[in-house]
Amino acid sequence: MNGNTQVASRPAYKLAALAFVIVFVGYLMTLAPSVTFWDDGEFVATAHILGVPHPPGTPLFIIIGHTWDWLIKGLPTAFKLNMMAAFFSAGSAALLFLFMFEALRSGSEEMEEKAGKIFRVGGAFAAILVTYFAFTVWQISIDSGKVYPIAMLLIAL
C-alpha cells in the first residue's frame, strides 16, 4: 500500500459527517413545509398524540416521531417530522459513505497514496450523491409520510 497503511486504515468519520451535512442540507432546502399526500397527515397526527395509525401501525416510527416532536419546540409538527425523515436519511447516507470508503479499499491498493485517497473519497461521495439525490430516495426523505428513512438507517447500522 505504499506506506499508507496507518492512514488508510482509519475510518473517514469526518468525511462521513460531511456527507451527512451535504445530504441533510440538500433535503432541508427542498423539505415539504407541511403535510403532503398519502399517509403523511395520518403519521403526523398519530406521532403528535402517540396514537396508532392504520395497521400495521408502524409503532417504532410513531414512538420516534413523538419523541422528535416533543424534543424540538417552536415548529409545526408536520415540519418537524419532515425534518426527521431528512435527518434519518442523511444519517444512512453517512453510513453508506463509510461503507463505500471501505469497499473501495481493495481497488486503491495498487495506487499511490494520494490517488488512492481520491479514488476512495470520490467514489464514496459519488455513491451517496447518486443514491440519496435519486428521485425516489429524495422523495421519501423530505416528507414524514414514509417510514423508509428510519428503516434505511437501521439497515445501514
Short mmCIF file of C-alpha atoms in Angstrom, two decimals:
data_model
loop_
_atom_site.label_atom_id
_atom_site.label_comp_id
_atom_site.label_asym_id
_atom_site.label_seq_id
_atom_site.Cartn_x
_atom_site.Cartn_y
_atom_site.Cartn_z
CA MET A 1 0.00 0.00 0.00
CA ASN A 2 2.98 2.29 -0.44
CA GLY A 3 3.38 3.26 3.22
CA ASN A 4 -0.19 4.50 3.78
CA THR A 5 -1.44 1.54 5.84
CA GLN A 6 -1.83 3.53 9.07
CA VAL A 7 -3.64 6.47 7.46
CA ALA A 8 -5.72 4.34 5.10
CA SER A 9 -6.91 2.01 7.86
CA ARG A 10 -8.67 4.72 9.85
CA PRO A 11 -12.40 5.21 9.15
CA ALA A 12 -13.21 8.50 7.43
CA TYR A 13 -15.57 9.81 10.12
CA LYS A 14 -15.03 13.49 9.27
CA LEU A 15 -15.80 12.85 5.62
CA ALA A 16 -18.87 10.81 6.61
CA ALA A 17 -20.01 13.78 8.73
CA LEU A 18 -19.52 16.00 5.68
CA ALA A 19 -21.61 13.55 3.62
CA PHE A 20 -24.33 13.78 6.28
CA VAL A 21 -24.27 17.59 6.18
CA ILE A 22 -24.39 17.72 2.36
CA VAL A 23 -27.36 15.37 2.16
CA PHE A 24 -29.19 16.89 5.14
CA VAL A 25 -28.82 20.46 3.86
CA GLY A 26 -29.92 19.34 0.39
CA TYR A 27 -33.02 17.78 1.90
CA LEU A 28 -33.73 20.78 4.15
CA MET A 29 -33.59 23.09 1.14
CA THR A 30 -36.33 21.03 -0.56
CA LEU A 31 -38.21 19.88 2.54
CA ALA A 32 -42.01 19.75 2.41
CA PRO A 33 -43.14 22.67 4.61
CA SER A 34 -46.24 20.89 5.88
CA VAL A 35 -48.42 17.83 5.33
CA THR A 36 -48.16 16.13 1.94
CA PHE A 37 -50.26 13.42 0.29
CA TRP A 38 -50.99 9.80 1.19
CA ASP A 39 -50.19 8.70 4.75
CA ASP A 40 -48.38 11.85 5.77
CA GLY A 41 -51.21 13.54 7.67
CA GLU A 42 -52.07 10.33 9.47
CA PHE A 43 -48.47 9.78 10.60
CA VAL A 44 -48.07 13.41 11.69
CA ALA A 45 -51.25 13.31 13.75
CA THR A 46 -50.57 9.94 15.37
CA ALA A 47 -46.93 10.78 16.14
CA HIS A 48 -48.06 14.01 17.81
CA ILE A 49 -50.64 12.29 20.04
CA LEU A 50 -48.76 8.97 20.32
CA GLY A 51 -51.67 7.24 18.63
CA VAL A 52 -51.99 4.27 16.31
CA PRO A 53 -52.29 4.81 12.55
CA HIS A 54 -53.71 2.21 10.20
CA PRO A 55 -52.38 -1.36 10.54
CA PRO A 56 -49.66 -2.42 11.00
CA GLY A 57 -49.29 0.87 12.82
CA THR A 58 -45.52 1.29 12.49
CA PRO A 59 -45.03 1.69 16.26
CA LEU A 60 -41.29 2.41 16.09
CA PHE A 61 -41.90 5.30 13.68
CA ILE A 62 -44.66 6.71 15.91
CA ILE A 63 -42.57 6.49 19.09
CA ILE A 64 -39.52 8.08 17.45
CA GLY A 65 -41.71 10.72 15.77
CA HIS A 66 -43.46 11.54 19.04
CA THR A 67 -40.11 11.93 20.81
CA TRP A 68 -38.75 14.08 17.95
CA ASP A 69 -41.89 16.24 18.09
CA TRP A 70 -41.52 16.64 21.85
CA LEU A 71 -37.79 17.45 21.73
CA ILE A 72 -37.96 20.20 19.08
CA LYS A 73 -40.02 23.17 20.16
CA GLY A 74 -41.42 26.11 18.23
CA LEU A 75 -42.06 24.47 14.85
CA PRO A 76 -45.18 22.86 13.42
CA THR A 77 -45.33 19.10 13.98
CA ALA A 78 -45.54 18.33 10.26
CA PHE A 79 -42.36 20.31 9.53
CA LYS A 80 -40.52 18.66 12.44
CA LEU A 81 -41.42 15.18 11.23
CA ASN A 82 -40.46 16.06 7.66
CA MET A 83 -37.12 17.19 9.08
CA MET A 84 -36.85 13.91 10.98
CA ALA A 85 -37.17 11.97 7.73
CA ALA A 86 -34.39 14.09 6.21
CA PHE A 87 -32.21 13.57 9.29
CA PHE A 88 -32.52 9.78 9.25
CA SER A 89 -31.88 9.62 5.51
CA ALA A 90 -28.80 11.79 5.90
CA GLY A 91 -27.64 9.52 8.72
CA SER A 92 -27.93 6.49 6.49
CA ALA A 93 -26.01 8.42 3.81
CA ALA A 94 -23.13 8.95 6.25
CA LEU A 95 -23.06 5.22 6.99
CA LEU A 96 -23.18 4.38 3.28
CA PHE A 97 -20.25 6.74 2.79
CA LEU A 98 -18.22 4.82 5.39
CA PHE A 99 -19.20 1.50 3.81
CA MET A 100 -18.24 2.64 0.30
CA PHE A 101 -15.00 4.19 1.54
CA GLU A 102 -14.01 0.79 2.95
CA ALA A 103 -15.40 -1.17 -0.01
CA LEU A 104 -13.17 0.82 -2.37
CA ARG A 105 -10.05 -0.02 -0.36
CA SER A 106 -9.11 -3.04 -2.47
CA GLY A 107 -9.40 -1.01 -5.67
CA SER A 108 -6.96 1.57 -4.34
CA GLU A 109 -4.25 -0.78 -3.02
CA GLU A 110 -2.07 -0.59 -6.12
CA MET A 111 -2.43 3.20 -6.44
CA GLU A 112 -0.17 5.82 -4.96
CA GLU A 113 -1.39 7.22 -1.65
CA LYS A 114 -2.91 10.46 -2.99
CA ALA A 115 -4.57 8.80 -5.99
CA GLY A 116 -5.92 6.03 -3.76
CA LYS A 117 -7.45 8.52 -1.35
CA ILE A 118 -9.03 10.50 -4.20
CA PHE A 119 -10.40 7.24 -5.61
CA ARG A 120 -11.92 6.18 -2.29
CA VAL A 121 -13.26 9.59 -1.23
CA GLY A 122 -14.52 10.45 -4.70
CA GLY A 123 -16.14 7.05 -5.16
CA ALA A 124 -17.83 7.18 -1.76
CA PHE A 125 -19.15 10.71 -2.35
CA ALA A 126 -20.34 9.75 -5.83
CA ALA A 127 -22.21 6.79 -4.32
CA ILE A 128 -24.05 8.87 -1.74
CA LEU A 129 -24.85 11.73 -4.09
CA VAL A 130 -26.23 9.43 -6.79
CA THR A 131 -28.15 7.34 -4.27
CA TYR A 132 -29.54 9.99 -1.95
CA PHE A 133 -30.50 12.52 -4.61
CA ALA A 134 -32.11 9.93 -6.86
CA PHE A 135 -35.79 10.85 -7.17
CA THR A 136 -37.30 8.02 -5.11
CA VAL A 137 -34.89 8.32 -2.17
CA TRP A 138 -35.14 12.12 -2.23
CA GLN A 139 -38.95 11.93 -2.31
CA ILE A 140 -39.18 9.64 0.75
CA SER A 141 -36.65 11.80 2.60
CA ILE A 142 -38.43 15.15 2.52
CA ASP A 143 -41.82 14.27 3.99
CA SER A 144 -42.94 12.38 7.05
CA GLY A 145 -45.47 10.09 5.38
CA LYS A 146 -42.79 7.49 4.80
CA VAL A 147 -41.25 5.19 7.35
CA TYR A 148 -38.42 4.28 4.98
CA PRO A 149 -35.77 6.76 6.23
CA ILE A 150 -35.78 5.11 9.67
CA ALA A 151 -35.63 1.70 8.01
CA MET A 152 -32.71 2.83 5.81
CA LEU A 153 -30.79 3.98 8.89
CA LEU A 154 -31.47 0.76 10.77
CA ILE A 155 -30.39 -1.32 7.78
CA ALA A 156 -27.23 0.78 7.40
CA LEU A 157 -26.44 0.29 11.10
#
